[in-house]
Amino acid sequence: MSLLEQWRKEAYNENLEQQKLQALWAKYFQDEKEIYIQLLQNPDEVVKGTVKELAEKYNVSILTMTGFLDGINDSLKEKNPIEEMDEDTEVQLGFDKALLYKNMVGADADWLYNLPEWEAIYSEEERKALYKEQKSSTTIVKEPKIYPNDPCPCGSGKKYKKCCGRK
C-alpha cells in the first residue's frame, strides 16, 4: 500500500471514533501550520529531500508529511509523484506563492492564509486581490433569463422568439 493510501485510510477512517479522528486532524492542522511557517520564511527556496528526510526536518510523522505533500501538490511548480511515493521517494516543495495563497483561500484554511509570514511576501492589497480573485473564480454567475417577448440579445431589434430563440 502506498504512503498516500495509508494516509487517506487513516485520515478518512469512518470506523475511527469521532473524538480520535478530530484529534488526528487537530494535530495535523497544527503540524501543517508549523511547516508552512518555516516554508514561508524563505518562499523562494526549493526544499528537497526524501519523504522521510522532510518528515524528520519538520519533526512530523511520515504519514503527516504524506498528507502535507498531498495538500501542497496542486500549488507546486513541479508536481510530486504522490500516488506512488514511499518514504525514500525524492520530493520537492518549490511552490508558486500566488497559487498557494489562492489554494489556501479555496480550502477555507484561514489559519494558513492569515499567517503573518504572508505579510513579508505580499502587501495587504495584494493579499486582498488574491483572495478576491480566488473567491470570484468559484462563484457561479447565472445569466439573466431571456423570455420569448424580450428583445433579442444579438441586437437585431426583433423579439427573442422571432430571432435567436426560434427552434
Short mmCIF file of N, CA and C in Angstrom, two decimals:
data_model
loop_
_atom_site.label_atom_id
_atom_site.label_comp_id
_atom_site.label_asym_id
_atom_site.label_seq_id
_atom_site.Cartn_x
_atom_site.Cartn_y
_atom_site.Cartn_z
N MET A 1 0.85 -1.18 0.00
CA MET A 1 0.00 0.00 0.00
C MET A 1 0.90 1.24 0.00
N SER A 2 0.60 2.20 -0.89
CA SER A 2 1.42 3.41 -0.97
C SER A 2 1.20 4.28 0.28
N LEU A 3 2.13 5.20 0.48
CA LEU A 3 2.00 6.10 1.63
C LEU A 3 0.71 6.91 1.56
N LEU A 4 0.37 7.35 0.34
CA LEU A 4 -0.84 8.15 0.19
C LEU A 4 -2.09 7.34 0.56
N GLU A 5 -2.11 6.08 0.17
CA GLU A 5 -3.25 5.22 0.53
C GLU A 5 -3.31 5.03 2.05
N GLN A 6 -2.15 4.86 2.67
CA GLN A 6 -2.10 4.71 4.13
C GLN A 6 -2.61 5.97 4.81
N TRP A 7 -2.15 7.14 4.31
CA TRP A 7 -2.58 8.41 4.90
C TRP A 7 -4.09 8.57 4.79
N ARG A 8 -4.61 8.34 3.61
CA ARG A 8 -6.06 8.51 3.39
C ARG A 8 -6.87 7.51 4.21
N LYS A 9 -6.35 6.29 4.32
CA LYS A 9 -7.04 5.27 5.12
C LYS A 9 -7.14 5.71 6.58
N GLU A 10 -6.06 6.30 7.10
CA GLU A 10 -6.05 6.76 8.49
C GLU A 10 -6.86 8.06 8.67
N ALA A 11 -6.63 9.02 7.79
CA ALA A 11 -7.24 10.35 7.95
C ALA A 11 -8.74 10.38 7.66
N TYR A 12 -9.19 9.47 6.82
CA TYR A 12 -10.61 9.45 6.44
C TYR A 12 -11.30 8.17 6.91
N ASN A 13 -10.79 7.59 7.98
CA ASN A 13 -11.31 6.33 8.52
C ASN A 13 -12.66 6.58 9.20
N GLU A 14 -13.72 6.10 8.57
CA GLU A 14 -15.07 6.29 9.12
C GLU A 14 -15.34 5.38 10.32
N ASN A 15 -14.51 4.35 10.49
CA ASN A 15 -14.69 3.44 11.62
C ASN A 15 -14.00 3.95 12.89
N LEU A 16 -13.17 4.97 12.73
CA LEU A 16 -12.45 5.51 13.87
C LEU A 16 -13.40 6.37 14.71
N GLU A 17 -13.25 6.29 15.99
CA GLU A 17 -14.05 7.08 16.91
C GLU A 17 -13.93 8.58 16.55
N GLN A 18 -15.05 9.28 16.56
CA GLN A 18 -15.10 10.69 16.15
C GLN A 18 -14.08 11.54 16.90
N GLN A 19 -13.95 11.31 18.18
CA GLN A 19 -13.03 12.09 19.01
C GLN A 19 -11.57 11.86 18.58
N LYS A 20 -11.23 10.61 18.24
CA LYS A 20 -9.87 10.30 17.80
C LYS A 20 -9.58 10.91 16.43
N LEU A 21 -10.59 10.89 15.56
CA LEU A 21 -10.44 11.48 14.24
C LEU A 21 -10.25 12.99 14.35
N GLN A 22 -11.02 13.62 15.22
CA GLN A 22 -10.87 15.06 15.44
C GLN A 22 -9.50 15.39 16.00
N ALA A 23 -8.99 14.57 16.90
CA ALA A 23 -7.66 14.77 17.48
C ALA A 23 -6.58 14.61 16.40
N LEU A 24 -6.75 13.61 15.53
CA LEU A 24 -5.80 13.40 14.44
C LEU A 24 -5.74 14.64 13.55
N TRP A 25 -6.91 15.17 13.17
CA TRP A 25 -6.95 16.35 12.29
C TRP A 25 -6.45 17.60 13.01
N ALA A 26 -6.74 17.75 14.28
CA ALA A 26 -6.26 18.92 15.03
C ALA A 26 -4.73 18.91 15.05
N LYS A 27 -4.14 17.75 15.29
CA LYS A 27 -2.67 17.64 15.30
C LYS A 27 -2.12 17.88 13.90
N TYR A 28 -2.77 17.31 12.89
CA TYR A 28 -2.32 17.51 11.51
C TYR A 28 -2.31 18.99 11.15
N PHE A 29 -3.41 19.70 11.46
CA PHE A 29 -3.50 21.11 11.10
C PHE A 29 -2.44 21.94 11.83
N GLN A 30 -2.12 21.59 13.06
CA GLN A 30 -1.06 22.30 13.79
C GLN A 30 0.30 22.02 13.14
N ASP A 31 0.56 20.75 12.81
CA ASP A 31 1.82 20.40 12.14
C ASP A 31 1.93 21.09 10.78
N GLU A 32 0.83 21.10 10.04
CA GLU A 32 0.79 21.73 8.73
C GLU A 32 1.13 23.22 8.85
N LYS A 33 0.52 23.85 9.84
CA LYS A 33 0.77 25.29 10.08
C LYS A 33 2.25 25.54 10.37
N GLU A 34 2.84 24.71 11.21
CA GLU A 34 4.26 24.86 11.56
C GLU A 34 5.15 24.69 10.32
N ILE A 35 4.83 23.75 9.45
CA ILE A 35 5.62 23.55 8.23
C ILE A 35 5.51 24.79 7.34
N TYR A 36 4.29 25.30 7.18
CA TYR A 36 4.11 26.48 6.33
C TYR A 36 4.81 27.70 6.91
N ILE A 37 4.82 27.85 8.21
CA ILE A 37 5.54 28.98 8.82
C ILE A 37 7.01 28.92 8.39
N GLN A 38 7.60 27.74 8.44
CA GLN A 38 9.00 27.59 8.05
C GLN A 38 9.20 27.82 6.54
N LEU A 39 8.31 27.26 5.72
CA LEU A 39 8.43 27.42 4.27
C LEU A 39 8.28 28.88 3.84
N LEU A 40 7.36 29.59 4.47
CA LEU A 40 7.08 30.96 4.05
C LEU A 40 8.15 31.95 4.51
N GLN A 41 9.00 31.54 5.42
CA GLN A 41 10.09 32.42 5.84
C GLN A 41 11.12 32.59 4.73
N ASN A 42 11.22 31.62 3.84
CA ASN A 42 12.11 31.71 2.70
C ASN A 42 11.37 31.09 1.51
N PRO A 43 10.37 31.80 0.97
CA PRO A 43 9.46 31.21 -0.02
C PRO A 43 10.09 30.86 -1.37
N ASP A 44 11.25 31.42 -1.67
CA ASP A 44 11.87 31.14 -2.97
C ASP A 44 12.83 29.95 -2.92
N GLU A 45 13.10 29.46 -1.72
CA GLU A 45 13.96 28.28 -1.57
C GLU A 45 13.14 27.03 -1.91
N VAL A 46 13.72 26.17 -2.76
CA VAL A 46 13.05 24.91 -3.10
C VAL A 46 13.61 23.84 -2.16
N VAL A 47 12.79 23.45 -1.18
CA VAL A 47 13.20 22.41 -0.23
C VAL A 47 13.07 21.06 -0.92
N LYS A 48 14.15 20.26 -0.84
CA LYS A 48 14.16 18.95 -1.49
C LYS A 48 14.63 17.89 -0.51
N GLY A 49 14.21 16.65 -0.76
CA GLY A 49 14.65 15.53 0.06
C GLY A 49 13.69 14.37 -0.11
N THR A 50 13.96 13.29 0.57
CA THR A 50 13.03 12.16 0.54
C THR A 50 11.87 12.50 1.48
N VAL A 51 10.80 11.75 1.36
CA VAL A 51 9.65 11.95 2.24
C VAL A 51 10.11 11.80 3.70
N LYS A 52 10.93 10.79 3.94
CA LYS A 52 11.43 10.53 5.30
C LYS A 52 12.30 11.69 5.80
N GLU A 53 13.19 12.20 4.95
CA GLU A 53 14.05 13.32 5.34
C GLU A 53 13.24 14.58 5.67
N LEU A 54 12.23 14.85 4.86
CA LEU A 54 11.39 16.03 5.12
C LEU A 54 10.57 15.86 6.39
N ALA A 55 10.10 14.64 6.63
CA ALA A 55 9.35 14.37 7.88
C ALA A 55 10.25 14.64 9.08
N GLU A 56 11.51 14.20 8.99
CA GLU A 56 12.45 14.44 10.09
C GLU A 56 12.79 15.92 10.21
N LYS A 57 12.98 16.59 9.06
CA LYS A 57 13.32 18.02 9.06
C LYS A 57 12.24 18.84 9.76
N TYR A 58 10.98 18.52 9.48
CA TYR A 58 9.86 19.28 10.05
C TYR A 58 9.29 18.64 11.31
N ASN A 59 9.94 17.56 11.78
CA ASN A 59 9.57 16.91 13.03
C ASN A 59 8.11 16.42 13.03
N VAL A 60 7.74 15.74 11.95
CA VAL A 60 6.39 15.16 11.84
C VAL A 60 6.53 13.70 11.43
N SER A 61 5.45 12.95 11.54
CA SER A 61 5.47 11.55 11.10
C SER A 61 5.50 11.49 9.58
N ILE A 62 5.87 10.33 9.07
CA ILE A 62 5.91 10.15 7.61
C ILE A 62 4.50 10.29 7.02
N LEU A 63 3.49 9.79 7.73
CA LEU A 63 2.12 9.91 7.22
C LEU A 63 1.65 11.36 7.24
N THR A 64 2.02 12.11 8.26
CA THR A 64 1.66 13.53 8.29
C THR A 64 2.33 14.26 7.12
N MET A 65 3.60 13.94 6.86
CA MET A 65 4.29 14.56 5.72
C MET A 65 3.62 14.15 4.42
N THR A 66 3.13 12.93 4.34
CA THR A 66 2.42 12.47 3.15
C THR A 66 1.15 13.30 2.95
N GLY A 67 0.40 13.52 4.02
CA GLY A 67 -0.80 14.36 3.94
C GLY A 67 -0.45 15.78 3.52
N PHE A 68 0.65 16.30 4.06
CA PHE A 68 1.10 17.64 3.70
C PHE A 68 1.45 17.70 2.21
N LEU A 69 2.19 16.71 1.73
CA LEU A 69 2.57 16.67 0.31
C LEU A 69 1.34 16.57 -0.59
N ASP A 70 0.35 15.82 -0.14
CA ASP A 70 -0.91 15.70 -0.88
C ASP A 70 -1.59 17.07 -0.95
N GLY A 71 -1.58 17.79 0.16
CA GLY A 71 -2.25 19.08 0.21
C GLY A 71 -1.56 20.17 -0.60
N ILE A 72 -0.23 20.17 -0.61
CA ILE A 72 0.51 21.24 -1.30
C ILE A 72 0.74 20.93 -2.78
N ASN A 73 0.51 19.70 -3.20
CA ASN A 73 0.89 19.28 -4.55
C ASN A 73 0.32 20.15 -5.65
N ASP A 74 -0.93 20.61 -5.52
CA ASP A 74 -1.55 21.45 -6.55
C ASP A 74 -0.94 22.84 -6.61
N SER A 75 -0.15 23.22 -5.60
CA SER A 75 0.46 24.54 -5.56
C SER A 75 1.93 24.52 -5.98
N LEU A 76 2.44 23.34 -6.31
CA LEU A 76 3.85 23.21 -6.66
C LEU A 76 4.09 23.55 -8.13
N LYS A 77 5.28 24.09 -8.39
CA LYS A 77 5.68 24.36 -9.78
C LYS A 77 5.89 23.05 -10.53
N GLU A 78 6.46 22.05 -9.84
CA GLU A 78 6.62 20.71 -10.39
C GLU A 78 5.96 19.74 -9.42
N LYS A 79 4.97 19.01 -9.88
CA LYS A 79 4.22 18.09 -9.02
C LYS A 79 5.09 16.93 -8.56
N ASN A 80 4.81 16.46 -7.35
CA ASN A 80 5.48 15.27 -6.82
C ASN A 80 4.66 14.03 -7.19
N PRO A 81 5.30 12.86 -7.28
CA PRO A 81 4.58 11.62 -7.63
C PRO A 81 3.86 11.05 -6.40
N ILE A 82 2.90 11.78 -5.87
CA ILE A 82 2.29 11.42 -4.58
C ILE A 82 1.55 10.09 -4.61
N GLU A 83 1.02 9.71 -5.75
CA GLU A 83 0.23 8.48 -5.82
C GLU A 83 1.07 7.23 -5.54
N GLU A 84 2.34 7.25 -5.96
CA GLU A 84 3.15 6.04 -5.79
C GLU A 84 4.37 6.23 -4.90
N MET A 85 4.45 7.31 -4.16
CA MET A 85 5.67 7.55 -3.38
C MET A 85 5.74 6.67 -2.12
N ASP A 86 6.99 6.37 -1.76
CA ASP A 86 7.26 5.71 -0.49
C ASP A 86 8.20 6.62 0.29
N GLU A 87 8.65 6.19 1.44
CA GLU A 87 9.43 7.10 2.29
C GLU A 87 10.78 7.48 1.69
N ASP A 88 11.26 6.75 0.69
CA ASP A 88 12.54 7.06 0.06
C ASP A 88 12.40 7.82 -1.26
N THR A 89 11.17 8.21 -1.61
CA THR A 89 10.94 8.96 -2.84
C THR A 89 11.44 10.39 -2.66
N GLU A 90 12.20 10.87 -3.65
CA GLU A 90 12.67 12.25 -3.65
C GLU A 90 11.49 13.16 -4.01
N VAL A 91 11.28 14.18 -3.19
CA VAL A 91 10.22 15.15 -3.43
C VAL A 91 10.79 16.55 -3.27
N GLN A 92 10.03 17.54 -3.74
CA GLN A 92 10.47 18.92 -3.60
C GLN A 92 9.27 19.79 -3.26
N LEU A 93 9.54 20.93 -2.65
CA LEU A 93 8.46 21.83 -2.21
C LEU A 93 8.60 23.21 -2.85
N GLY A 94 8.92 23.26 -4.13
CA GLY A 94 9.01 24.54 -4.85
C GLY A 94 7.62 24.98 -5.26
N PHE A 95 7.04 25.89 -4.49
CA PHE A 95 5.64 26.27 -4.72
C PHE A 95 5.51 27.63 -5.41
N ASP A 96 4.40 27.79 -6.10
CA ASP A 96 4.01 29.07 -6.69
C ASP A 96 3.30 29.83 -5.58
N LYS A 97 3.86 30.95 -5.17
CA LYS A 97 3.35 31.68 -4.00
C LYS A 97 1.89 32.11 -4.17
N ALA A 98 1.57 32.70 -5.31
CA ALA A 98 0.19 33.18 -5.53
C ALA A 98 -0.78 32.00 -5.57
N LEU A 99 -0.39 30.94 -6.24
CA LEU A 99 -1.25 29.76 -6.33
C LEU A 99 -1.46 29.13 -4.95
N LEU A 100 -0.39 29.06 -4.16
CA LEU A 100 -0.51 28.51 -2.81
C LEU A 100 -1.47 29.34 -1.98
N TYR A 101 -1.33 30.66 -2.04
CA TYR A 101 -2.22 31.54 -1.27
C TYR A 101 -3.67 31.32 -1.70
N LYS A 102 -3.90 31.30 -3.02
CA LYS A 102 -5.27 31.12 -3.51
C LYS A 102 -5.82 29.74 -3.16
N ASN A 103 -4.98 28.71 -3.20
CA ASN A 103 -5.45 27.37 -2.82
C ASN A 103 -5.79 27.30 -1.34
N MET A 104 -5.05 28.04 -0.51
CA MET A 104 -5.39 28.11 0.92
C MET A 104 -6.74 28.79 1.11
N VAL A 105 -6.97 29.85 0.35
CA VAL A 105 -8.26 30.54 0.41
C VAL A 105 -9.37 29.61 -0.07
N GLY A 106 -9.11 28.91 -1.17
CA GLY A 106 -10.10 27.98 -1.73
C GLY A 106 -10.46 26.86 -0.77
N ALA A 107 -9.50 26.47 0.07
CA ALA A 107 -9.74 25.41 1.05
C ALA A 107 -10.31 25.96 2.36
N ASP A 108 -10.59 27.25 2.39
CA ASP A 108 -11.08 27.93 3.61
C ASP A 108 -10.14 27.71 4.79
N ALA A 109 -8.84 27.64 4.50
CA ALA A 109 -7.83 27.42 5.54
C ALA A 109 -7.33 28.77 6.06
N ASP A 110 -8.20 29.47 6.80
CA ASP A 110 -7.85 30.81 7.28
C ASP A 110 -6.65 30.79 8.22
N TRP A 111 -6.42 29.66 8.91
CA TRP A 111 -5.25 29.55 9.78
C TRP A 111 -3.96 29.53 8.97
N LEU A 112 -4.07 29.30 7.66
CA LEU A 112 -2.89 29.30 6.80
C LEU A 112 -2.75 30.59 6.00
N TYR A 113 -3.84 31.03 5.35
CA TYR A 113 -3.70 32.25 4.55
C TYR A 113 -3.65 33.51 5.40
N ASN A 114 -3.91 33.40 6.70
CA ASN A 114 -3.76 34.55 7.60
C ASN A 114 -2.45 34.52 8.39
N LEU A 115 -1.56 33.60 8.05
CA LEU A 115 -0.28 33.54 8.75
C LEU A 115 0.47 34.87 8.56
N PRO A 116 1.09 35.38 9.62
CA PRO A 116 1.82 36.66 9.50
C PRO A 116 2.98 36.59 8.50
N GLU A 117 3.48 35.39 8.19
CA GLU A 117 4.57 35.24 7.23
C GLU A 117 4.20 35.73 5.83
N TRP A 118 2.91 35.72 5.52
CA TRP A 118 2.46 36.21 4.21
C TRP A 118 2.71 37.71 4.06
N GLU A 119 2.75 38.44 5.19
CA GLU A 119 2.92 39.90 5.15
C GLU A 119 4.26 40.30 4.54
N ALA A 120 5.28 39.46 4.68
CA ALA A 120 6.59 39.75 4.10
C ALA A 120 6.63 39.40 2.61
N ILE A 121 5.64 38.65 2.15
CA ILE A 121 5.61 38.19 0.75
C ILE A 121 4.70 39.08 -0.09
N TYR A 122 3.51 39.37 0.44
CA TYR A 122 2.53 40.19 -0.27
C TYR A 122 2.01 41.29 0.63
N SER A 123 1.75 42.45 0.03
CA SER A 123 1.14 43.55 0.79
C SER A 123 -0.32 43.17 1.10
N GLU A 124 -0.93 43.94 1.97
CA GLU A 124 -2.33 43.67 2.31
C GLU A 124 -3.22 43.78 1.07
N GLU A 125 -2.94 44.76 0.22
CA GLU A 125 -3.73 44.94 -1.01
C GLU A 125 -3.57 43.74 -1.94
N GLU A 126 -2.32 43.24 -2.07
CA GLU A 126 -2.09 42.08 -2.93
C GLU A 126 -2.80 40.84 -2.38
N ARG A 127 -2.76 40.66 -1.07
CA ARG A 127 -3.45 39.52 -0.46
C ARG A 127 -4.96 39.63 -0.66
N LYS A 128 -5.49 40.84 -0.52
CA LYS A 128 -6.93 41.03 -0.75
C LYS A 128 -7.29 40.74 -2.20
N ALA A 129 -6.43 41.16 -3.14
CA ALA A 129 -6.69 40.90 -4.56
C ALA A 129 -6.65 39.40 -4.86
N LEU A 130 -5.67 38.70 -4.29
CA LEU A 130 -5.59 37.24 -4.49
C LEU A 130 -6.81 36.55 -3.88
N TYR A 131 -7.21 37.01 -2.70
CA TYR A 131 -8.38 36.45 -2.02
C TYR A 131 -9.62 36.63 -2.90
N LYS A 132 -9.80 37.85 -3.37
CA LYS A 132 -10.98 38.17 -4.20
C LYS A 132 -10.96 37.38 -5.51
N GLU A 133 -9.77 37.28 -6.11
CA GLU A 133 -9.65 36.52 -7.36
C GLU A 133 -10.04 35.05 -7.16
N GLN A 134 -9.59 34.46 -6.06
CA GLN A 134 -9.92 33.07 -5.77
C GLN A 134 -11.41 32.90 -5.51
N LYS A 135 -11.97 33.76 -4.67
CA LYS A 135 -13.40 33.64 -4.34
C LYS A 135 -14.27 33.85 -5.57
N SER A 136 -13.92 34.82 -6.43
CA SER A 136 -14.75 35.07 -7.61
C SER A 136 -14.61 33.96 -8.65
N SER A 137 -13.49 33.24 -8.63
CA SER A 137 -13.30 32.16 -9.61
C SER A 137 -14.21 30.97 -9.30
N THR A 138 -14.70 30.87 -8.09
CA THR A 138 -15.57 29.75 -7.73
C THR A 138 -17.03 30.18 -7.58
N THR A 139 -17.31 31.44 -7.89
CA THR A 139 -18.67 31.94 -7.79
C THR A 139 -19.40 31.69 -9.10
N ILE A 140 -20.55 31.09 -9.02
CA ILE A 140 -21.35 30.81 -10.21
C ILE A 140 -22.25 32.02 -10.48
N VAL A 141 -22.11 32.57 -11.69
CA VAL A 141 -22.92 33.72 -12.07
C VAL A 141 -23.96 33.23 -13.07
N LYS A 142 -25.22 33.38 -12.70
CA LYS A 142 -26.30 32.96 -13.60
C LYS A 142 -26.62 34.12 -14.55
N GLU A 143 -26.65 33.79 -15.82
CA GLU A 143 -27.04 34.79 -16.82
C GLU A 143 -28.52 35.11 -16.63
N PRO A 144 -28.90 36.36 -16.91
CA PRO A 144 -30.33 36.68 -16.78
C PRO A 144 -31.16 35.88 -17.78
N LYS A 145 -32.33 35.45 -17.34
CA LYS A 145 -33.21 34.65 -18.19
C LYS A 145 -33.79 35.53 -19.29
N ILE A 146 -33.79 35.00 -20.48
CA ILE A 146 -34.37 35.72 -21.61
C ILE A 146 -35.73 35.10 -21.90
N TYR A 147 -36.75 35.92 -21.88
CA TYR A 147 -38.12 35.45 -22.14
C TYR A 147 -38.45 35.67 -23.61
N PRO A 148 -39.40 34.91 -24.14
CA PRO A 148 -39.72 34.97 -25.58
C PRO A 148 -40.02 36.37 -26.10
N ASN A 149 -40.66 37.21 -25.32
CA ASN A 149 -41.03 38.53 -25.82
C ASN A 149 -40.00 39.62 -25.51
N ASP A 150 -38.86 39.23 -24.91
CA ASP A 150 -37.78 40.19 -24.66
C ASP A 150 -37.06 40.51 -25.97
N PRO A 151 -36.44 41.69 -26.04
CA PRO A 151 -35.63 41.98 -27.23
C PRO A 151 -34.48 40.96 -27.32
N CYS A 152 -34.14 40.55 -28.53
CA CYS A 152 -33.09 39.56 -28.71
C CYS A 152 -31.73 40.16 -28.31
N PRO A 153 -30.94 39.43 -27.52
CA PRO A 153 -29.64 39.94 -27.08
C PRO A 153 -28.63 40.12 -28.23
N CYS A 154 -28.92 39.59 -29.42
CA CYS A 154 -27.99 39.74 -30.54
C CYS A 154 -28.01 41.16 -31.10
N GLY A 155 -29.03 41.94 -30.73
CA GLY A 155 -29.10 43.33 -31.17
C GLY A 155 -29.89 43.55 -32.44
N SER A 156 -30.58 42.55 -32.91
CA SER A 156 -31.33 42.67 -34.18
C SER A 156 -32.54 43.59 -34.05
N GLY A 157 -33.04 43.78 -32.83
CA GLY A 157 -34.24 44.58 -32.63
C GLY A 157 -35.50 43.73 -32.65
N LYS A 158 -35.39 42.48 -33.04
CA LYS A 158 -36.55 41.58 -33.06
C LYS A 158 -36.76 41.00 -31.66
N LYS A 159 -37.95 40.44 -31.47
CA LYS A 159 -38.19 39.72 -30.23
C LYS A 159 -37.36 38.44 -30.27
N TYR A 160 -36.96 37.99 -29.08
CA TYR A 160 -36.13 36.79 -28.97
C TYR A 160 -36.78 35.60 -29.66
N LYS A 161 -38.12 35.45 -29.49
CA LYS A 161 -38.81 34.27 -30.06
C LYS A 161 -38.82 34.30 -31.59
N LYS A 162 -38.63 35.48 -32.20
CA LYS A 162 -38.64 35.59 -33.66
C LYS A 162 -37.23 35.61 -34.25
N CYS A 163 -36.21 35.56 -33.34
CA CYS A 163 -34.83 35.67 -33.81
C CYS A 163 -34.02 34.45 -33.32
N CYS A 164 -33.16 34.66 -32.38
CA CYS A 164 -32.25 33.60 -31.89
C CYS A 164 -32.98 32.51 -31.08
N GLY A 165 -34.16 32.82 -30.59
CA GLY A 165 -34.91 31.84 -29.79
C GLY A 165 -35.75 30.91 -30.61
N ARG A 166 -35.71 31.08 -31.93
CA ARG A 166 -36.50 30.24 -32.82
C ARG A 166 -35.96 28.83 -32.82
N LYS A 167 -36.85 27.86 -32.77
CA LYS A 167 -36.42 26.45 -32.75
C LYS A 167 -36.73 25.76 -34.05
#
